[in-house]
């Protein structure tokens, strides 16, 4: 992960802080104990428990480094900011799919918090990046893995 800005809501930042705290305070100790027990079994060259514990230790340490780096580069976004004239990160936008008229509502968040099933899409996703900077009434064409889709921005919340 590069040193690019990480866009998070306050809720998203709290979740990352909780995960980091859990990894540092609990998971590290748990993995260290597993390694200690596996070492007590003797021959490490054919010790599957030791190998698994070391792999998990590497994963935990890597995730801690990743989370710390993300937190150094975090930029808090406020959902539904004051400016409703243009779509920005943190905006909730109602889109009308053209020509069939189906409506979709998305909140634009950073890639760390995206959850399309919960209506949260990344500012880096095809739709998210296409709507950033748009205003009500704008028509956009989005290249998706399933082909091109045309939308109209109906409302910015």
Backbone as JSON Lines, residues from 0, in Angstrom:
{"i":0,"aa":"X","n":[0.85,-1.18,0.0],"ca":[0.0,0.0,0.0],"c":[0.89,1.23,0.0]}
{"i":1,"aa":"X","n":[0.64,2.14,-0.94],"ca":[1.44,3.35,-1.04],"c":[1.03,4.35,0.03]}
{"i":2,"aa":"X","n":[1.66,5.5,-0.01],"ca":[1.37,6.54,0.97],"c":[0.23,7.44,0.51]}
{"i":3,"aa":"X","n":[-0.7,6.91,-0.27],"ca":[-1.82,7.72,-0.72],"c":[-2.8,7.93,0.43]}
{"i":4,"aa":"X","n":[-3.61,8.97,0.31],"ca":[-4.6,9.25,1.35],"c":[-5.6,8.11,1.44]}
{"i":5,"aa":"X","n":[-6.0,7.83,2.67],"ca":[-7.0,6.8,2.93],"c":[-8.23,7.54,3.44]}
{"i":6,"aa":"X","n":[-9.31,7.49,2.67],"ca":[-10.54,8.19,3.04],"c":[-11.38,7.28,3.92]}
{"i":7,"aa":"X","n":[-11.71,7.75,5.12],"ca":[-12.5,6.98,6.07],"c":[-13.52,7.88,6.76]}
{"i":8,"aa":"X","n":[-14.67,7.3,7.07],"ca":[-15.61,7.98,7.95],"c":[-15.09,7.79,9.37]}
{"i":9,"aa":"X","n":[-15.65,8.52,10.31],"ca":[-15.25,8.33,11.71],"c":[-15.53,6.9,12.17]}
{"i":10,"aa":"X","n":[-16.65,6.34,11.72],"ca":[-16.99,4.97,12.06],"c":[-15.96,4.0,11.49]}
{"i":11,"aa":"X","n":[-15.54,4.22,10.26],"ca":[-14.53,3.37,9.64],"c":[-13.2,3.46,10.37]}
{"i":12,"aa":"X","n":[-12.82,4.66,10.8],"ca":[-11.58,4.83,11.55],"c":[-11.66,4.09,12.88]}
{"i":13,"aa":"X","n":[-12.8,4.17,13.55],"ca":[-12.96,3.45,14.82],"c":[-12.81,1.95,14.62]}
{"i":14,"aa":"X","n":[-13.36,1.42,13.55],"ca":[-13.24,-0.02,13.27],"c":[-11.78,-0.41,13.06]}
{"i":15,"aa":"X","n":[-11.04,0.41,12.32],"ca":[-9.63,0.1,12.09],"c":[-8.84,0.2,13.39]}
{"i":16,"aa":"X","n":[-9.15,1.19,14.22],"ca":[-8.47,1.32,15.51],"c":[-8.74,0.11,16.4]}
{"i":17,"aa":"X","n":[-9.99,-0.36,16.39],"ca":[-10.35,-1.54,17.18],"c":[-9.61,-2.77,16.68]}
{"i":18,"aa":"X","n":[-9.54,-2.93,15.36],"ca":[-8.82,-4.08,14.8],"c":[-7.34,-4.03,15.16]}
{"i":19,"aa":"X","n":[-6.74,-2.84,15.05],"ca":[-5.33,-2.69,15.39],"c":[-5.08,-3.0,16.86]}
{"i":20,"aa":"X","n":[-5.94,-2.5,17.72],"ca":[-5.81,-2.77,19.16],"c":[-5.93,-4.26,19.44]}
{"i":21,"aa":"X","n":[-6.9,-4.93,18.81],"ca":[-7.07,-6.37,19.0],"c":[-5.82,-7.13,18.54]}
{"i":22,"aa":"X","n":[-5.31,-6.78,17.37],"ca":[-4.14,-7.48,16.85],"c":[-2.93,-7.29,17.77]}
{"i":23,"aa":"X","n":[-2.73,-6.07,18.26],"ca":[-1.57,-5.8,19.1],"c":[-1.71,-6.37,20.51]}
{"i":24,"aa":"X","n":[-2.9,-6.27,21.08],"ca":[-3.05,-6.65,22.49],"c":[-3.41,-8.12,22.68]}
{"i":25,"aa":"X","n":[-4.17,-8.71,21.78],"ca":[-4.64,-10.08,21.98],"c":[-4.04,-11.07,21.0]}
{"i":26,"aa":"X","n":[-4.19,-10.77,19.73],"ca":[-3.8,-11.74,18.71],"c":[-2.31,-12.05,18.72]}
{"i":27,"aa":"X","n":[-1.47,-11.02,18.92],"ca":[-0.03,-11.25,18.99],"c":[0.31,-12.25,20.09]}
{"i":28,"aa":"X","n":[-0.3,-12.07,21.26],"ca":[-0.04,-12.95,22.4],"c":[-0.53,-14.36,22.11]}
{"i":29,"aa":"X","n":[-1.7,-14.46,21.5],"ca":[-2.26,-15.76,21.17],"c":[-1.34,-16.52,20.21]}
{"i":30,"aa":"X","n":[-0.86,-15.84,19.18],"ca":[0.02,-16.48,18.2],"c":[1.36,-16.85,18.84]}
{"i":31,"aa":"X","n":[1.88,-15.98,19.68],"ca":[3.15,-16.28,20.36],"c":[3.01,-17.52,21.24]}
{"i":32,"aa":"X","n":[1.88,-17.66,21.89],"ca":[1.63,-18.85,22.72],"c":[1.55,-20.1,21.86]}
{"i":33,"aa":"X","n":[0.9,-19.99,20.7],"ca":[0.83,-21.14,19.79],"c":[2.21,-21.55,19.31]}
{"i":34,"aa":"X","n":[3.06,-20.57,19.03],"ca":[4.44,-20.88,18.6],"c":[5.19,-21.57,19.73]}
{"i":35,"aa":"X","n":[5.03,-21.05,20.94],"ca":[5.71,-21.64,22.11],"c":[5.29,-23.1,22.3]}
{"i":36,"aa":"X","n":[4.01,-23.37,22.18],"ca":[3.51,-24.75,22.34],"c":[4.05,-25.64,21.22]}
{"i":37,"aa":"X","n":[4.03,-25.12,19.99],"ca":[4.52,-25.9,18.85],"c":[6.0,-26.22,18.98]}
{"i":38,"aa":"X","n":[6.78,-25.27,19.5],"ca":[8.21,-25.49,19.7],"c":[8.43,-26.61,20.72]}
{"i":39,"aa":"X","n":[7.56,-26.69,21.7],"ca":[7.7,-27.71,22.74],"c":[7.5,-29.12,22.2]}
{"i":40,"aa":"X","n":[6.9,-29.24,21.01],"ca":[6.7,-30.56,20.41],"c":[7.99,-31.14,19.86]}
{"i":41,"aa":"X","n":[9.01,-30.33,19.73],"ca":[10.29,-30.85,19.27],"c":[10.59,-30.47,17.83]}
{"i":42,"aa":"X","n":[11.1,-31.41,17.06],"ca":[11.58,-31.24,15.69],"c":[10.73,-30.25,14.89]}
{"i":43,"aa":"X","n":[11.29,-29.08,14.57],"ca":[10.55,-28.03,13.87],"c":[10.49,-28.27,12.36]}
{"i":44,"aa":"X","n":[11.34,-29.14,11.84],"ca":[11.38,-29.36,10.4],"c":[10.12,-30.03,9.87]}
{"i":45,"aa":"X","n":[9.45,-30.79,10.7],"ca":[8.21,-31.45,10.27],"c":[7.08,-31.16,11.26]}
{"i":46,"aa":"X","n":[7.0,-29.92,11.7],"ca":[6.04,-29.53,12.71],"c":[5.0,-28.6,12.05]}
{"i":47,"aa":"X","n":[3.87,-29.18,11.65],"ca":[2.83,-28.42,10.96],"c":[2.25,-27.31,11.84]}
{"i":48,"aa":"X","n":[2.11,-27.58,13.14],"ca":[1.57,-26.56,14.05],"c":[2.49,-25.34,14.09]}
{"i":49,"aa":"X","n":[3.79,-25.6,14.12],"ca":[4.77,-24.5,14.15],"c":[4.69,-23.7,12.86]}
{"i":50,"aa":"X","n":[4.66,-24.38,11.71],"ca":[4.58,-23.69,10.43],"c":[3.32,-22.84,10.33]}
{"i":51,"aa":"X","n":[2.19,-23.39,10.76],"ca":[0.92,-22.66,10.71],"c":[0.97,-21.43,11.62]}
{"i":52,"aa":"X","n":[1.53,-21.6,12.81],"ca":[1.61,-20.48,13.76],"c":[2.54,-19.38,13.22]}
{"i":53,"aa":"X","n":[3.65,-19.78,12.6],"ca":[4.57,-18.79,12.03],"c":[3.91,-18.05,10.86]}
{"i":54,"aa":"X","n":[3.15,-18.78,10.05],"ca":[2.43,-18.13,8.95],"c":[1.42,-17.12,9.49]}
{"i":55,"aa":"X","n":[0.71,-17.5,10.54],"ca":[-0.27,-16.59,11.14],"c":[0.43,-15.38,11.75]}
{"i":56,"aa":"X","n":[1.58,-15.61,12.37],"ca":[2.34,-14.5,12.94],"c":[2.74,-13.51,11.85]}
{"i":57,"aa":"X","n":[3.18,-14.02,10.72],"ca":[3.56,-13.15,9.6],"c":[2.36,-12.35,9.11]}
{"i":58,"aa":"X","n":[1.2,-13.0,9.03],"ca":[-0.01,-12.31,8.59],"c":[-0.38,-11.2,9.58]}
{"i":59,"aa":"X","n":[-0.36,-11.52,10.87],"ca":[-0.74,-10.55,11.9],"c":[0.19,-9.34,11.86]}
{"i":60,"aa":"X","n":[1.49,-9.59,11.79],"ca":[2.45,-8.48,11.77],"c":[2.31,-7.65,10.51]}
{"i":61,"aa":"X","n":[2.04,-8.3,9.39],"ca":[1.83,-7.58,8.14],"c":[0.59,-6.7,8.22]}
{"i":62,"aa":"X","n":[-0.47,-7.22,8.79],"ca":[-1.72,-6.45,8.92],"c":[-1.52,-5.27,9.87]}
{"i":63,"aa":"X","n":[-0.76,-5.46,10.93],"ca":[-0.48,-4.34,11.86],"c":[0.25,-3.23,11.12]}
{"i":64,"aa":"X","n":[1.25,-3.57,10.35],"ca":[2.0,-2.57,9.58],"c":[1.07,-1.87,8.6]}
{"i":65,"aa":"X","n":[0.22,-2.64,7.92],"ca":[-0.72,-2.07,6.95],"c":[-1.68,-1.09,7.63]}
{"i":66,"aa":"X","n":[-2.24,-1.47,8.77],"ca":[-3.19,-0.6,9.48],"c":[-2.5,0.66,9.99]}
{"i":67,"aa":"X","n":[-1.3,0.52,10.52],"ca":[-0.58,1.71,11.01],"c":[-0.28,2.67,9.88]}
{"i":68,"aa":"X","n":[0.08,2.14,8.72],"ca":[0.35,3.0,7.56],"c":[-0.92,3.7,7.1]}
{"i":69,"aa":"X","n":[-2.03,2.96,7.08],"ca":[-3.31,3.56,6.7],"c":[-3.67,4.7,7.65]}
{"i":70,"aa":"X","n":[-3.47,4.48,8.94],"ca":[-3.85,5.5,9.92],"c":[-2.97,6.75,9.83]}
{"i":71,"aa":"X","n":[-1.74,6.58,9.4],"ca":[-0.88,7.76,9.22],"c":[-1.35,8.61,8.05]}
{"i":72,"aa":"X","n":[-2.05,8.0,7.11],"ca":[-2.47,8.7,5.91],"c":[-3.98,8.91,5.83]}
{"i":73,"aa":"X","n":[-4.67,8.79,6.97],"ca":[-6.12,8.87,6.96],"c":[-6.6,10.31,6.77]}
{"i":74,"aa":"X","n":[-7.67,10.41,6.04],"ca":[-8.37,11.69,5.88],"c":[-9.83,11.4,6.2]}
{"i":75,"aa":"X","n":[-10.33,12.03,7.25],"ca":[-11.71,11.81,7.69],"c":[-12.67,12.5,6.73]}
{"i":76,"aa":"X","n":[-13.68,11.74,6.32],"ca":[-14.73,12.31,5.49],"c":[-16.01,12.35,6.3]}
{"i":77,"aa":"X","n":[-16.73,13.4,6.13],"ca":[-18.0,13.55,6.82],"c":[-19.12,13.19,5.86]}
{"i":78,"aa":"X","n":[-19.89,12.15,6.2],"ca":[-21.0,11.79,5.32],"c":[-21.97,12.95,5.16]}
{"i":79,"aa":"X","n":[-22.42,13.14,3.91],"ca":[-23.42,14.18,3.65],"c":[-22.96,15.55,4.08]}
{"i":80,"aa":"X","n":[-21.8,15.97,3.64],"ca":[-21.27,17.28,3.99],"c":[-22.23,18.4,3.64]}
{"i":81,"aa":"X","n":[-21.82,19.62,3.94],"ca":[-22.69,20.78,3.73],"c":[-22.97,21.08,2.26]}
{"i":82,"aa":"X","n":[-21.98,20.84,1.4],"ca":[-22.14,21.18,-0.01],"c":[-22.88,20.07,-0.75]}
{"i":83,"aa":"X","n":[-24.11,20.36,-1.11],"ca":[-24.94,19.39,-1.81],"c":[-25.02,19.7,-3.31]}
{"i":84,"aa":"X","n":[-24.2,20.65,-3.77],"ca":[-24.27,21.05,-5.17],"c":[-23.49,20.11,-6.08]}
{"i":85,"aa":"X","n":[-22.55,19.34,-5.5],"ca":[-21.69,18.49,-6.31],"c":[-21.38,17.21,-5.54]}
{"i":86,"aa":"X","n":[-21.29,16.09,-6.24],"ca":[-20.98,14.81,-5.61],"c":[-19.51,14.81,-5.18]}
{"i":87,"aa":"X","n":[-19.29,14.41,-3.93],"ca":[-17.93,14.32,-3.39],"c":[-17.86,13.07,-2.52]}
{"i":88,"aa":"X","n":[-16.67,12.73,-2.08],"ca":[-16.53,11.61,-1.15],"c":[-17.32,11.97,0.1]}
{"i":89,"aa":"X","n":[-18.17,11.06,0.54],"ca":[-19.04,11.31,1.68],"c":[-20.47,11.61,1.27]}
{"i":90,"aa":"X","n":[-20.67,11.96,0.0],"ca":[-22.01,12.25,-0.49],"c":[-22.81,10.97,-0.68]}
{"i":91,"aa":"X","n":[-24.11,11.1,-0.52],"ca":[-25.01,10.04,-0.94],"c":[-25.69,10.55,-2.19]}
{"i":92,"aa":"X","n":[-25.67,9.74,-3.23],"ca":[-26.18,10.18,-4.52],"c":[-27.23,9.2,-5.03]}
{"i":93,"aa":"X","n":[-28.32,9.76,-5.54],"ca":[-29.38,8.95,-6.13],"c":[-29.22,9.04,-7.65]}
{"i":94,"aa":"X","n":[-29.11,7.87,-8.28],"ca":[-28.9,7.8,-9.71],"c":[-30.08,7.11,-10.38]}
{"i":95,"aa":"X","n":[-30.38,7.56,-11.58],"ca":[-31.42,6.93,-12.39],"c":[-30.72,6.26,-13.56]}
{"i":96,"aa":"X","n":[-30.92,4.94,-13.66],"ca":[-30.31,4.21,-14.77],"c":[-31.1,4.5,-16.03]}
{"i":97,"aa":"X","n":[-30.4,4.83,-17.1],"ca":[-31.06,5.15,-18.37],"c":[-30.86,3.98,-19.33]}
{"i":98,"aa":"X","n":[-31.78,3.64,-20.13],"ca":[-33.07,4.28,-20.35],"c":[-34.19,3.66,-19.51]}
{"i":99,"aa":"X","n":[-33.94,2.58,-18.76],"ca":[-35.05,1.87,-18.11],"c":[-35.62,2.55,-16.88]}
{"i":100,"aa":"X","n":[-34.9,3.5,-16.28],"ca":[-35.47,4.28,-15.18],"c":[-35.32,3.69,-13.8]}
{"i":101,"aa":"X","n":[-34.55,2.62,-13.63],"ca":[-34.31,2.07,-12.29],"c":[-33.48,3.07,-11.48]}
{"i":102,"aa":"X","n":[-33.8,3.18,-10.18],"ca":[-33.08,4.1,-9.31],"c":[-32.11,3.33,-8.42]}
{"i":103,"aa":"X","n":[-30.96,3.9,-8.2],"ca":[-29.96,3.33,-7.3],"c":[-29.44,4.46,-6.42]}
{"i":104,"aa":"X","n":[-29.22,4.15,-5.15],"ca":[-28.68,5.15,-4.22],"c":[-27.38,4.61,-3.65]}
{"i":105,"aa":"X","n":[-26.33,5.42,-3.72],"ca":[-25.01,5.03,-3.23],"c":[-24.43,6.13,-2.36]}
{"i":106,"aa":"X","n":[-23.68,5.71,-1.35],"ca":[-22.86,6.64,-0.59],"c":[-21.43,6.43,-1.06]}
{"i":107,"aa":"X","n":[-20.75,7.52,-1.39],"ca":[-19.38,7.44,-1.9],"c":[-18.43,7.46,-0.71]}
{"i":108,"aa":"X","n":[-17.66,6.38,-0.55],"ca":[-16.71,6.25,0.56],"c":[-15.34,5.89,0.0]}
{"i":109,"aa":"X","n":[-14.35,5.85,0.88],"ca":[-13.02,5.39,0.47],"c":[-13.04,3.89,0.23]}
{"i":110,"aa":"X","n":[-12.03,3.4,-0.46],"ca":[-12.01,1.98,-0.84],"c":[-11.98,1.05,0.37]}
{"i":111,"aa":"X","n":[-11.46,1.5,1.5],"ca":[-11.39,0.67,2.69],"c":[-12.77,0.32,3.23]}
{"i":112,"aa":"X","n":[-13.71,1.22,3.08],"ca":[-15.05,1.03,3.65],"c":[-16.1,0.59,2.65]}
{"i":113,"aa":"X","n":[-15.73,0.42,1.39],"ca":[-16.76,0.11,0.39],"c":[-17.45,-1.21,0.7]}
{"i":114,"aa":"X","n":[-18.74,-1.21,0.5],"ca":[-19.58,-2.39,0.7],"c":[-20.8,-2.22,-0.21]}
{"i":115,"aa":"X","n":[-20.68,-2.62,-1.47],"ca":[-21.77,-2.4,-2.43],"c":[-23.12,-2.97,-1.98]}
{"i":116,"aa":"X","n":[-23.09,-4.07,-1.21],"ca":[-24.35,-4.65,-0.75],"c":[-25.03,-3.77,0.28]}
{"i":117,"aa":"X","n":[-24.27,-2.84,0.88],"ca":[-24.82,-1.9,1.86],"c":[-24.97,-0.51,1.25]}
{"i":118,"aa":"X","n":[-24.81,-0.41,-0.07],"ca":[-24.97,0.87,-0.74],"c":[-23.77,1.8,-0.62]}
{"i":119,"aa":"X","n":[-22.62,1.28,-0.2],"ca":[-21.41,2.1,-0.08],"c":[-20.44,1.69,-1.17]}
{"i":120,"aa":"X","n":[-20.14,2.63,-2.07],"ca":[-19.21,2.32,-3.15],"c":[-17.97,3.2,-3.03]}
{"i":121,"aa":"X","n":[-16.88,2.66,-3.49],"ca":[-15.59,3.34,-3.4],"c":[-15.52,4.5,-4.39]}
{"i":122,"aa":"X","n":[-14.81,5.53,-3.99],"ca":[-14.54,6.64,-4.89],"c":[-13.65,6.2,-6.07]}
{"i":123,"aa":"X","n":[-13.05,5.01,-5.94],"ca":[-12.18,4.49,-6.99],"c":[-12.91,3.5,-7.9]}
{"i":124,"aa":"X","n":[-14.15,3.12,-7.56],"ca":[-14.92,2.19,-8.37],"c":[-15.36,2.89,-9.66]}
{"i":125,"aa":"X","n":[-15.78,2.11,-10.66],"ca":[-16.21,2.76,-11.91],"c":[-17.34,3.78,-11.71]}
{"i":126,"aa":"X","n":[-18.37,3.42,-10.96],"ca":[-19.47,4.36,-10.74],"c":[-19.03,5.49,-9.82]}
{"i":127,"aa":"X","n":[-18.33,5.16,-8.73],"ca":[-17.89,6.18,-7.79],"c":[-17.02,7.24,-8.44]}
{"i":128,"aa":"X","n":[-16.04,6.81,-9.22],"ca":[-15.15,7.79,-9.85],"c":[-15.89,8.6,-10.92]}
{"i":129,"aa":"X","n":[-16.89,7.99,-11.56],"ca":[-17.65,8.69,-12.6],"c":[-18.56,9.78,-12.03]}
{"i":130,"aa":"X","n":[-19.07,9.59,-10.81],"ca":[-20.01,10.58,-10.26],"c":[-19.32,11.7,-9.48]}
{"i":131,"aa":"X","n":[-18.08,11.47,-9.04],"ca":[-17.36,12.53,-8.29],"c":[-17.3,13.79,-9.15]}
{"i":132,"aa":"X","n":[-17.7,14.91,-8.56],"ca":[-17.65,16.19,-9.25],"c":[-18.88,16.49,-10.09]}
{"i":133,"aa":"X","n":[-19.82,15.57,-10.16],"ca":[-21.03,15.77,-10.97],"c":[-22.1,16.5,-10.17]}
{"i":134,"aa":"X","n":[-23.05,17.07,-10.89],"ca":[-24.15,17.79,-10.26],"c":[-25.48,17.18,-10.7]}
{"i":135,"aa":"X","n":[-26.55,17.57,-10.02],"ca":[-27.87,17.06,-10.35],"c":[-28.19,17.39,-11.81]}
{"i":136,"aa":"X","n":[-28.69,16.38,-12.52],"ca":[-29.03,16.54,-13.93],"c":[-27.95,16.04,-14.87]}
{"i":137,"aa":"X","n":[-26.72,15.89,-14.37],"ca":[-25.64,15.38,-15.22],"c":[-25.92,13.94,-15.63]}
{"i":138,"aa":"X","n":[-25.6,13.64,-16.86],"ca":[-25.68,12.27,-17.36],"c":[-24.26,11.75,-17.5]}
{"i":139,"aa":"X","n":[-24.07,10.51,-17.05],"ca":[-22.74,9.91,-17.1],"c":[-22.82,8.52,-17.71]}
{"i":140,"aa":"X","n":[-21.76,8.15,-18.38],"ca":[-21.63,6.81,-18.92],"c":[-20.52,6.12,-18.15]}
{"i":141,"aa":"X","n":[-20.83,4.95,-17.62],"ca":[-19.89,4.23,-16.77],"c":[-19.5,2.92,-17.45]}
{"i":142,"aa":"X","n":[-18.2,2.71,-17.57],"ca":[-17.7,1.44,-18.09],"c":[-17.58,0.47,-16.94]}
{"i":143,"aa":"X","n":[-18.38,-0.58,-16.97],"ca":[-18.36,-1.6,-15.92],"c":[-17.93,-2.92,-16.53]}
{"i":144,"aa":"X","n":[-17.59,-3.89,-15.71],"ca":[-17.24,-5.2,-16.26],"c":[-18.35,-5.8,-17.13]}
{"i":145,"aa":"X","n":[-19.6,-5.41,-16.86],"ca":[-20.73,-5.92,-17.63],"c":[-21.06,-5.08,-18.85]}
{"i":146,"aa":"X","n":[-20.29,-4.05,-19.12],"ca":[-20.54,-3.17,-20.26],"c":[-20.83,-1.75,-19.81]}
{"i":147,"aa":"X","n":[-21.19,-0.9,-20.76],"ca":[-21.47,0.5,-20.44],"c":[-22.88,0.67,-19.89]}
{"i":148,"aa":"X","n":[-22.97,1.51,-18.86],"ca":[-24.27,1.84,-18.27],"c":[-24.36,3.36,-18.21]}
{"i":149,"aa":"X","n":[-25.52,3.89,-18.54],"ca":[-25.71,5.33,-18.48],"c":[-26.61,5.67,-17.3]}
{"i":150,"aa":"X","n":[-26.21,6.71,-16.56],"ca":[-26.96,7.18,-15.4],"c":[-27.21,8.66,-15.5]}
{"i":151,"aa":"X","n":[-28.23,9.1,-14.78],"ca":[-28.46,10.53,-14.56],"c":[-28.42,10.77,-13.06]}
{"i":152,"aa":"X","n":[-27.7,11.81,-12.64],"ca":[-27.66,12.18,-11.23],"c":[-28.98,12.86,-10.91]}
{"i":153,"aa":"X","n":[-29.76,12.25,-9.99],"ca":[-31.09,12.75,-9.67],"c":[-31.07,13.61,-8.41]}
{"i":154,"aa":"X","n":[-30.29,13.18,-7.42],"ca":[-30.29,13.89,-6.14],"c":[-28.95,13.66,-5.43]}
{"i":155,"aa":"X","n":[-28.5,14.7,-4.74],"ca":[-27.3,14.59,-3.89],"c":[-27.73,14.88,-2.48]}
{"i":156,"aa":"X","n":[-27.53,13.91,-1.61],"ca":[-28.01,14.02,-0.22],"c":[-26.86,14.42,0.67]}
